[in-house]
Coordinates of C-alpha atoms in Angstrom, one line a residue:
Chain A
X1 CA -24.1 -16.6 13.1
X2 CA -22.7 -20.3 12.1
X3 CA -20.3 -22.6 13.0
X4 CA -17.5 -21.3 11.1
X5 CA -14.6 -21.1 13.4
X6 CA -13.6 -17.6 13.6
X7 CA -9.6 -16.9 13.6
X8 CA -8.9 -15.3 16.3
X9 CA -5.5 -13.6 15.1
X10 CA -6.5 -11.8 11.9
X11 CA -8.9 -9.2 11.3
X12 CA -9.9 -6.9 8.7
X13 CA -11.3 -3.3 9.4
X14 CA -12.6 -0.7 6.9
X15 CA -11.7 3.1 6.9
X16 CA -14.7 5.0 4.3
X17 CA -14.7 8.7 3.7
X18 CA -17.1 10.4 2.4
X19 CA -17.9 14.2 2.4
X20 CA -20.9 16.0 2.3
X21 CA -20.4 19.6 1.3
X22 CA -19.4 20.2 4.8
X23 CA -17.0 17.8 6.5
X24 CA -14.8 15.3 5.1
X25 CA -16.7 12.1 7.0
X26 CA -15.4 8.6 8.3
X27 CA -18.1 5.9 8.8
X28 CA -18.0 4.6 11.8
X29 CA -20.0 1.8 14.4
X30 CA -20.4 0.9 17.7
X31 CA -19.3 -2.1 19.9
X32 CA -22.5 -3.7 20.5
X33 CA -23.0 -6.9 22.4
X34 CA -23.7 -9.8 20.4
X35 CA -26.9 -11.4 22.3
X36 CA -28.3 -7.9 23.3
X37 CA -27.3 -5.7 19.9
X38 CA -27.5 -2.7 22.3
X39 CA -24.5 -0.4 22.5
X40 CA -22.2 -0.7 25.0
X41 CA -19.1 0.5 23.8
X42 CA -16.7 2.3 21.9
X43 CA -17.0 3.6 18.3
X44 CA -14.7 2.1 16.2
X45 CA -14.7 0.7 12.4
X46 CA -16.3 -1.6 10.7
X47 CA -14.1 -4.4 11.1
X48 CA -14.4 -8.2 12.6
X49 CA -11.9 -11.0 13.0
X50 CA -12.2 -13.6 10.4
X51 CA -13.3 -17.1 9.7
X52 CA -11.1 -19.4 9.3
X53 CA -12.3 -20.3 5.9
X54 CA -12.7 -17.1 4.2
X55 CA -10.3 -14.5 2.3
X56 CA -9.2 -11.4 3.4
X57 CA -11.1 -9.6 0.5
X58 CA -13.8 -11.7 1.0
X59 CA -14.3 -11.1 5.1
X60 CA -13.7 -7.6 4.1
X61 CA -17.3 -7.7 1.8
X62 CA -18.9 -9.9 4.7
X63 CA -17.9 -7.5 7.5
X64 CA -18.7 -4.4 5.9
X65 CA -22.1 -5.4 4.7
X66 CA -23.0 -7.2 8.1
X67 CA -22.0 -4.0 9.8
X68 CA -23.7 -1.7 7.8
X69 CA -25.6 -2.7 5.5
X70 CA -23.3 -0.9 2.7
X71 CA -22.9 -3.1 -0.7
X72 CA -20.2 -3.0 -3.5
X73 CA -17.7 -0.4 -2.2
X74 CA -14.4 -1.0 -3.9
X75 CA -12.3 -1.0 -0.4
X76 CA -8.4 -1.3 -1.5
X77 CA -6.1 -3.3 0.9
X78 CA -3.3 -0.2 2.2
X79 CA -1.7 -1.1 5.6
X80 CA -1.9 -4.0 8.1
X81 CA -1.1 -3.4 11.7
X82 CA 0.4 -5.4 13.9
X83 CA 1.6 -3.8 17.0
X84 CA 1.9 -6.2 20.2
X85 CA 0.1 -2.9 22.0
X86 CA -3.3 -2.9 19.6
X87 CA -4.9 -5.5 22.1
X88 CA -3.5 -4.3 25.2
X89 CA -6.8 -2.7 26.3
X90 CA -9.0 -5.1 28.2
X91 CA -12.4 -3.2 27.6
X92 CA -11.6 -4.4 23.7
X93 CA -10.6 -7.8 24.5
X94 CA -13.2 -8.4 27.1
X95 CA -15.6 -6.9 24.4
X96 CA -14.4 -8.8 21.3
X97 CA -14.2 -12.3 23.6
X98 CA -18.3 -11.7 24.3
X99 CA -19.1 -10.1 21.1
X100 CA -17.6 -13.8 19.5
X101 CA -18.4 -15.5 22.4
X102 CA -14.5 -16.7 22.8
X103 CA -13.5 -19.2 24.8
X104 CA -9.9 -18.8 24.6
X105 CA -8.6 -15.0 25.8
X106 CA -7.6 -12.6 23.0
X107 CA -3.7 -12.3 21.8
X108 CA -2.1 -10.1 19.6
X109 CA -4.2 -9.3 16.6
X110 CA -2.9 -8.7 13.3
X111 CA -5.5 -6.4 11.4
X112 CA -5.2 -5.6 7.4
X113 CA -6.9 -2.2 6.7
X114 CA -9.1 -1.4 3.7
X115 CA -9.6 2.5 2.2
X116 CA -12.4 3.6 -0.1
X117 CA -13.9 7.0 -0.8
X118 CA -17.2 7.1 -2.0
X119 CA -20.1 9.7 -2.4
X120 CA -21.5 10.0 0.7
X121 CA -25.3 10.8 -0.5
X122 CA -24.9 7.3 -2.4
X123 CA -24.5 5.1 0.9
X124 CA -26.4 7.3 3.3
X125 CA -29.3 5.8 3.2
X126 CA -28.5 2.2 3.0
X127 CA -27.2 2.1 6.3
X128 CA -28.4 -0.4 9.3
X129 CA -28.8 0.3 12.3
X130 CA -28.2 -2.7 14.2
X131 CA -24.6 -2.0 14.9
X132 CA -25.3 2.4 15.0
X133 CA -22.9 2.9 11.7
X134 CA -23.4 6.7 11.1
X135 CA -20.8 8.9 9.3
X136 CA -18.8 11.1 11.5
X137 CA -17.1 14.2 10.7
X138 CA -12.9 13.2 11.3
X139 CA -12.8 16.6 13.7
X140 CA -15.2 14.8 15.8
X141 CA -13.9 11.4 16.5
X142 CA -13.3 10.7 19.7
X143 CA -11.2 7.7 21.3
X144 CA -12.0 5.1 19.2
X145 CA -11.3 1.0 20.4
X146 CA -7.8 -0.7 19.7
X147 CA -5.9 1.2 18.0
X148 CA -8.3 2.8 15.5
X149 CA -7.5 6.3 15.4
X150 CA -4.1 5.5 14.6
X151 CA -5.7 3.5 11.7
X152 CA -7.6 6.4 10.6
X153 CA -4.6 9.2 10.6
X154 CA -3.0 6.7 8.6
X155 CA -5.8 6.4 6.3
X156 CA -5.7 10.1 5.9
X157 CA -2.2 10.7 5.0
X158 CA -2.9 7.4 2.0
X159 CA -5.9 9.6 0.6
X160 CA -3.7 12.7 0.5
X161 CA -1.0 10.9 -1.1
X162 CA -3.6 9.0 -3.3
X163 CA -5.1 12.5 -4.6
X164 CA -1.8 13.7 -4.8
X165 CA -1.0 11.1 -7.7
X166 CA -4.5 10.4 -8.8
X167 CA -6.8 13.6 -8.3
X168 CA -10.0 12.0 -9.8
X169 CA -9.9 10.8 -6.7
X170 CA -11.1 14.0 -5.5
X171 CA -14.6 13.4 -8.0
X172 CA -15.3 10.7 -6.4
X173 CA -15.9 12.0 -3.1
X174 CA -17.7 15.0 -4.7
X175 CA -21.7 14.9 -5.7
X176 CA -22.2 14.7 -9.6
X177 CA -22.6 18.3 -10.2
X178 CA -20.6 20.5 -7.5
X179 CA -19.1 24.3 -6.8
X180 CA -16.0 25.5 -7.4
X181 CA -15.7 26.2 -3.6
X182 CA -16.7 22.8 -3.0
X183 CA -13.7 21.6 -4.4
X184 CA -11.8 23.6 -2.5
X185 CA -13.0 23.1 0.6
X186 CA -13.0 19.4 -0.2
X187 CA -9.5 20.2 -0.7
X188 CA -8.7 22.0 2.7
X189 CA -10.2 19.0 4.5
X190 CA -8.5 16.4 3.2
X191 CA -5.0 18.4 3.5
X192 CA -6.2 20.1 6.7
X193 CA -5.2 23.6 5.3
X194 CA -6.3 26.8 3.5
X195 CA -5.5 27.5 0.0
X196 CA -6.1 30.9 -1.7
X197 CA -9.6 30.9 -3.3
X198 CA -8.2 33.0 -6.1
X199 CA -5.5 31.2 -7.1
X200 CA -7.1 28.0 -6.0
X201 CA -10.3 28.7 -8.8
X202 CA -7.9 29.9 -11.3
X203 CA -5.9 26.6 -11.3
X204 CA -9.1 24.7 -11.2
X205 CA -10.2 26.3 -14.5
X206 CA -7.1 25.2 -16.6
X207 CA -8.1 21.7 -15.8
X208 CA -9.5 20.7 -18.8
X209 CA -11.7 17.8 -17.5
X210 CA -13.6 20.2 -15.1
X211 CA -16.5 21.1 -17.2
X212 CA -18.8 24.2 -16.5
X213 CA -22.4 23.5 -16.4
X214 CA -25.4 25.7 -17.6
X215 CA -26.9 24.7 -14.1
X216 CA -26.4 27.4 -10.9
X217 CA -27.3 27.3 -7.4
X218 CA -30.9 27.6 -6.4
X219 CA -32.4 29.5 -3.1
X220 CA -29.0 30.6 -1.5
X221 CA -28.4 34.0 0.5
X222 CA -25.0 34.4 -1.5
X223 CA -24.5 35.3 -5.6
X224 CA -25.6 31.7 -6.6
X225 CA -22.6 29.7 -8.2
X226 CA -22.1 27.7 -11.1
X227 CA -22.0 23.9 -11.3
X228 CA -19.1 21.9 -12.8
X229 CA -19.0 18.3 -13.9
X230 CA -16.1 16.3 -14.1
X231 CA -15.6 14.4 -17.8
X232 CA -13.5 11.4 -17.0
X233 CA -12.6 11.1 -20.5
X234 CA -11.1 14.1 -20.8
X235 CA -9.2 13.4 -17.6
X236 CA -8.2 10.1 -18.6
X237 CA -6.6 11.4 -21.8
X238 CA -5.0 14.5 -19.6
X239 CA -2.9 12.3 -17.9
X240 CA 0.8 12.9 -18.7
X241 CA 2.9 10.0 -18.5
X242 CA 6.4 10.3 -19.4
X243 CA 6.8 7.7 -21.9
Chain B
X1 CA 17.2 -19.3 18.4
X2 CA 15.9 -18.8 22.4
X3 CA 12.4 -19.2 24.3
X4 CA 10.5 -16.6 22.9
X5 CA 7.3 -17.8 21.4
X6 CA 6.7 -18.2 17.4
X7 CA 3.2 -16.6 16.7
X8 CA 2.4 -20.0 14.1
X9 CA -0.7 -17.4 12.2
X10 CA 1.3 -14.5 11.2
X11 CA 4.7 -14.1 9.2
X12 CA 6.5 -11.4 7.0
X13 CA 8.0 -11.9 4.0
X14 CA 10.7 -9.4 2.2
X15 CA 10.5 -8.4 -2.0
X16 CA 14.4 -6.7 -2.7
X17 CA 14.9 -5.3 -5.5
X18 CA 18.1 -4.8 -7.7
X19 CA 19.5 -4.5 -10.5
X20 CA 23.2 -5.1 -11.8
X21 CA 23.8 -3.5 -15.5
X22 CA 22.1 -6.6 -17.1
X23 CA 19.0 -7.5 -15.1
X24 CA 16.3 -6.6 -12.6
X25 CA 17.1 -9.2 -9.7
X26 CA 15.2 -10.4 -6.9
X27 CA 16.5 -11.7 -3.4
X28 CA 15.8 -15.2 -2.5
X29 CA 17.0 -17.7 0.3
X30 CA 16.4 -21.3 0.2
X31 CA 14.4 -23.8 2.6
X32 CA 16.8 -25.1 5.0
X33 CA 16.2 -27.8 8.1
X34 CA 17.2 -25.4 11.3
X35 CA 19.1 -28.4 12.2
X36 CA 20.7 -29.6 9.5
X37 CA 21.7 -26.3 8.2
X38 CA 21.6 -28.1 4.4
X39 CA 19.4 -26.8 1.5
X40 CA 16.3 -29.6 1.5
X41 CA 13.6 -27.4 -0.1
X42 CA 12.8 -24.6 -2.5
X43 CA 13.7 -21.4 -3.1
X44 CA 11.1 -18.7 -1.3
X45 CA 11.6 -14.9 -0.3
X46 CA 13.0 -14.1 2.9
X47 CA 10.7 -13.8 5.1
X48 CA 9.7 -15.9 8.5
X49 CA 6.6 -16.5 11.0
X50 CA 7.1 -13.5 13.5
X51 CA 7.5 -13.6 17.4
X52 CA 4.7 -13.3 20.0
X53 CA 6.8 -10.5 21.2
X54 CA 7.9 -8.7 18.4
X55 CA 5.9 -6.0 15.8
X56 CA 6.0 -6.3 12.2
X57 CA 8.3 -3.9 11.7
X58 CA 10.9 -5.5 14.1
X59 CA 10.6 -9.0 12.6
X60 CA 11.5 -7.5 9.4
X61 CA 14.6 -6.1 10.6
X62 CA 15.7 -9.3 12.4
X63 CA 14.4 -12.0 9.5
X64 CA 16.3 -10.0 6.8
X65 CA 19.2 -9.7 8.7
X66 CA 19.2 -13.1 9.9
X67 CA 18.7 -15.3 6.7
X68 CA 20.3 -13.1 4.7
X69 CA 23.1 -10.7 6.7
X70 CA 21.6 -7.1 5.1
X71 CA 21.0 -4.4 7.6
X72 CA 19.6 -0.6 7.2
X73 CA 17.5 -1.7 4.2
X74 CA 14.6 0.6 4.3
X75 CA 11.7 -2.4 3.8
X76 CA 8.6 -0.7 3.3
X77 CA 5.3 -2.7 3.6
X78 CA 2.9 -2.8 0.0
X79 CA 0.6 -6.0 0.6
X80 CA -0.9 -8.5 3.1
X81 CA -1.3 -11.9 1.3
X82 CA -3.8 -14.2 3.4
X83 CA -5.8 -16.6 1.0
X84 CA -6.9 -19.8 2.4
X85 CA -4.7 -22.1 -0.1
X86 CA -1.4 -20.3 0.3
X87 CA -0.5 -22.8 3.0
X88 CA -1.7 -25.6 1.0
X89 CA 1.1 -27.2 0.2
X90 CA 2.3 -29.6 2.2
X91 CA 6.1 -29.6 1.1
X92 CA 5.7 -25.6 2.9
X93 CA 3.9 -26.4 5.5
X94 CA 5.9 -29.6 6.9
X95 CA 9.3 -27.8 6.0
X96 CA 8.0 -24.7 7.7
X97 CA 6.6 -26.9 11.2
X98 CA 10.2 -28.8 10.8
X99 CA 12.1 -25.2 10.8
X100 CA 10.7 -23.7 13.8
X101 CA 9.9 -27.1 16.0
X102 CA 6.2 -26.5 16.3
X103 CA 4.2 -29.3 17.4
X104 CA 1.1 -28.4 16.5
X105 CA 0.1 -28.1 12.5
X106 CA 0.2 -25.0 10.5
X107 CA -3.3 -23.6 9.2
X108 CA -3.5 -20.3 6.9
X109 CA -0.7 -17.8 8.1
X110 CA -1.4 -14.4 6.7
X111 CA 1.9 -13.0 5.9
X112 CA 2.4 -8.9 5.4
X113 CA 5.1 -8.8 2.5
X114 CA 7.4 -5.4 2.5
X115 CA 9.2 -4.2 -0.7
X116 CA 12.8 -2.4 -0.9
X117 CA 14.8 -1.3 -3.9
X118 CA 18.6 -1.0 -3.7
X119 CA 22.0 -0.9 -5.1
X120 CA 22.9 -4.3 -5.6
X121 CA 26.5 -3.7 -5.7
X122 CA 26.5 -2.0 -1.9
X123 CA 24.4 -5.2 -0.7
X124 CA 26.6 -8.1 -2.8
X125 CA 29.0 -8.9 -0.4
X126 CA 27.5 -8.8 2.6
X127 CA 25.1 -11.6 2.1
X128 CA 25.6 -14.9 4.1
X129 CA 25.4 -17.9 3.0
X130 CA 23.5 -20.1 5.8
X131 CA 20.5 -19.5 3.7
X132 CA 21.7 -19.6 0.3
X133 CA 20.8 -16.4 0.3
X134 CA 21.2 -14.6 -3.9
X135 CA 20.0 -12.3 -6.5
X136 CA 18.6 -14.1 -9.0
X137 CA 17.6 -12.5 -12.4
X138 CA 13.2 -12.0 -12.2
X139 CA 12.8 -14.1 -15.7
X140 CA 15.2 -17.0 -13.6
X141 CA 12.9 -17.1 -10.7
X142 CA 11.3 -20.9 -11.1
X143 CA 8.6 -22.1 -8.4
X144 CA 9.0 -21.1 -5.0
X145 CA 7.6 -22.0 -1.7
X146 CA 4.3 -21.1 -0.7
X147 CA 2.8 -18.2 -2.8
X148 CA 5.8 -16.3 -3.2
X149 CA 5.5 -16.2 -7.0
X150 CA 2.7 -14.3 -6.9
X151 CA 3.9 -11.7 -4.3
X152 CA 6.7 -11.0 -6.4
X153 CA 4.3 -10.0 -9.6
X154 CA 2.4 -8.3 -7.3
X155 CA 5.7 -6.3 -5.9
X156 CA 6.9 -5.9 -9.7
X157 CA 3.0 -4.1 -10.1
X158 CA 3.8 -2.1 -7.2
X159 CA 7.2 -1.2 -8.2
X160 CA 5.7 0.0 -11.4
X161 CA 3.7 2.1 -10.0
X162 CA 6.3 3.8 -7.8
X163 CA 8.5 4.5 -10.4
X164 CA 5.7 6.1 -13.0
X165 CA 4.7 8.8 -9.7
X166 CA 8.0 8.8 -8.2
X167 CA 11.1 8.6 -10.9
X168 CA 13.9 9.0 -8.9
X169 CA 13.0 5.4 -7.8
X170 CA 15.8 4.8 -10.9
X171 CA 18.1 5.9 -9.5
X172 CA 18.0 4.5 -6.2
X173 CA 18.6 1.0 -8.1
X174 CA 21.0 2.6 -10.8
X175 CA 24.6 2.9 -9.9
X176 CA 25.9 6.2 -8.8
X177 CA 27.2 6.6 -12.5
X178 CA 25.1 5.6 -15.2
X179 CA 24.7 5.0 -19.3
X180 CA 21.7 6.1 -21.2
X181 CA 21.3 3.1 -22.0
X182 CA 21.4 1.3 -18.7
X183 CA 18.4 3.9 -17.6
X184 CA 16.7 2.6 -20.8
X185 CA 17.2 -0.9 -20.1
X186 CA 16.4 -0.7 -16.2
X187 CA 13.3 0.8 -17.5
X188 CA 12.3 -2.0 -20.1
X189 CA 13.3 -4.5 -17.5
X190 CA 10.7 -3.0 -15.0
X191 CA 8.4 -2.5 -17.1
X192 CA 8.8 -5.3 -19.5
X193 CA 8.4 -3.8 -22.8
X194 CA 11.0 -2.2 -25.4
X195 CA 11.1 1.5 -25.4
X196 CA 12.7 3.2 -28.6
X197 CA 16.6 4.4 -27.7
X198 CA 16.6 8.1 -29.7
X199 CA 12.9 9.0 -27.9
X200 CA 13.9 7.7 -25.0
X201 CA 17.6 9.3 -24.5
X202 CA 15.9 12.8 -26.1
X203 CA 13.3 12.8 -23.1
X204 CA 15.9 11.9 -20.5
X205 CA 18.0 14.6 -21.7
X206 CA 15.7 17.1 -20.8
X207 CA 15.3 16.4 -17.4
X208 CA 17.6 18.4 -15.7
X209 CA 18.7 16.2 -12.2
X210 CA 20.1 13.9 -15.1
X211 CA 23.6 15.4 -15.1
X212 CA 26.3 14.6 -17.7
X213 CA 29.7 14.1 -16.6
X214 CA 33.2 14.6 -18.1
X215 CA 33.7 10.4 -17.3
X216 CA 33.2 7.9 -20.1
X217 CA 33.1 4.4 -20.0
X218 CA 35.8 2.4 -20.6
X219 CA 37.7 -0.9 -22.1
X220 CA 34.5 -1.2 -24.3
X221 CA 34.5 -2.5 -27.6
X222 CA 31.9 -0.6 -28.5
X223 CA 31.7 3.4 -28.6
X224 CA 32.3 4.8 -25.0
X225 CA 29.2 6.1 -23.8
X226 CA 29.2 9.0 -21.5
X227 CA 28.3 8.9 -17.8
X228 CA 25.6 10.4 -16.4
X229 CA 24.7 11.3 -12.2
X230 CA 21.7 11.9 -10.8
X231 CA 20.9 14.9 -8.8
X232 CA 18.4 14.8 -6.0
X233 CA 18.2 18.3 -4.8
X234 CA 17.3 19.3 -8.6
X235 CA 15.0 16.7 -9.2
X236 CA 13.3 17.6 -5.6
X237 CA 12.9 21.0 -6.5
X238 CA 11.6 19.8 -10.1
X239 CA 8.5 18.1 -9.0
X240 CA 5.2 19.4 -9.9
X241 CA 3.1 20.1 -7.7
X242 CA -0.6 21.6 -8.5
X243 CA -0.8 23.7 -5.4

């Protein structure tokens, strides 16, 4: 791509969810050789090793945008991984040693993860193709390279605790005008459980910030339901902080 | 220290928090030559390039316990600090290629910095003193080695944010018996700002894990001011939780 000199000890990758009414989604792309851009490999995340001159925020803009064509995501640094096993499989380093064409053998890589949530119908269609990125439902990740499906569970239990402690969160995975079951199955997939629609809906509707809409769903089999908006504002001012 | 190999690209650094009646303090060794065993540089965190062989986690363990004698601290990791300068200076980077015998130059290490709050009082005496190794008051802290400055503020942010989601973070740094006013004023040191004494003590009050005890202070000029404990399994069963 340059002569920068790529470090080959630290990388960045990128866990995104997204959810799209049905599945709480994890954007994914393939290994892909770098002369023939045809897949070969795993699926794994967007992710690169560095270059020796850039920032870890800064590769994490590059690598995500190169990758997939996505733009101004606001991807938060939340774990770095370091085991001495993460490189221990030689279809990665063999793969990663082509893809940059290496001439020194792969070590032990150090990689510092990024998590953002965004709304899915926002970034769906800016996506390349060149490296296959495509959202992927988590049930249906398969083995991913190095060690990213560890990176991803740990991803998982961050946005629970994040939504947890900040559940705004939860609007910004959801479309601009959504159901009250959409929240709650948004719910269920993030914390991989049921919860009672009854009491679920009831709770929902003491939240000040949720705001019904005049606005109901068009051409479904079912009783059509009403939309809600959430008011940041409100939500903001909601907030209780102790002091 | 033996033959294992010194990974020169990655190290771990450790933010310790305490707090001793008077002040928030910070744990800090100083630059000593590995031969010499003499303080020659400035003050930094503890924290140390990592082995080839060993995970983050690990090197953590060993580098805390080894500049500074602590064991069974529970270091937690919050942040990855790899910016292009923070090896820039060459008073770091020449003590730091001194220290560990390396013969070939340092270039930008990332280092993953962990956090850890704790009773100062259990972890006073067992610190050793090859390192220089104290707790120094956070408005005492001068320049330090490397970018250490700035991953303090960026632990003190973190540690802010703990305490507003998780409270009982107080009382992890608090001694087992406790004023109202040291809770205040382990509060305004965290935080930084003043917070009125009679709103203040009037919301503590009414949390019920703060429980009073029939134990006053004493040999105080002032009025003795009662002692308070903290109780976890109240506090635990206090938390709100929306579902």
């Amino acid at each position: 791509m340059s002569d920068r000199q790529i470090n080959p000890h630290i990388s960045i990758d990128c866990v995104l969810f997204g959810y799209d009414g049905e599945n709480l989604k994890v954007l994914l792309v393939q290994q892909v050789n770098s002369q023939e851009r045809q897949p070969k490999g795993r699926m794994k995340l967007p992710g690169s090793l560095i270059y020796d001159d850039e920032d870890l925020d800064e590769a994490v803009r590059r690598v995500l945008y190169e990758l997939t064509g996505l733009k101004n995501i606001n991807m938060m640094q939340f774990q770095a991984f370091g085991s001495i096993n993460r490189t221990s499989n030689p279809k990665d380093t063999s793969w990663l040693e082509r893809f940059h064409s290496l001439n020194a053998s792969i070590e032990r890589i150090v990689t510092v993860a990024y998590i953002a949530w965004v709304k899915i119908d926002h970034h769906l269609k800016q996506l390349t193709s060149q490296y296959h990125a495509c959202w992927l439902p988590i049930e249906d990740v398969g083995e991913l390279a190095f060690d990213h499906n560890q990176i991803i569970s740990a991803a998982i239990l961050r946005l629970q605790k994040n939504v947890e402690s900040t559940p705004s969160i939860l609007y910004d995975l959801l479309p601009r005008k959504f159901t009250m079951y959409q929240i709650r199955h948004l719910h269920e997939r993030i914390f991989d459980r049921e919860f009672d629609p009854r009491n679920f809906h009831k709770k929902m509707l003491q939240m000040e910030y949720i705001i019904p809409l005049n606005d109901y769903e068009k051409d479904v089999s079912h009783r059509a339901a009403r939309y809600y908006k959430f008011d940041r504002k409100i939500y903001n001012r909601s907030i209780h902080k102790v002091f």
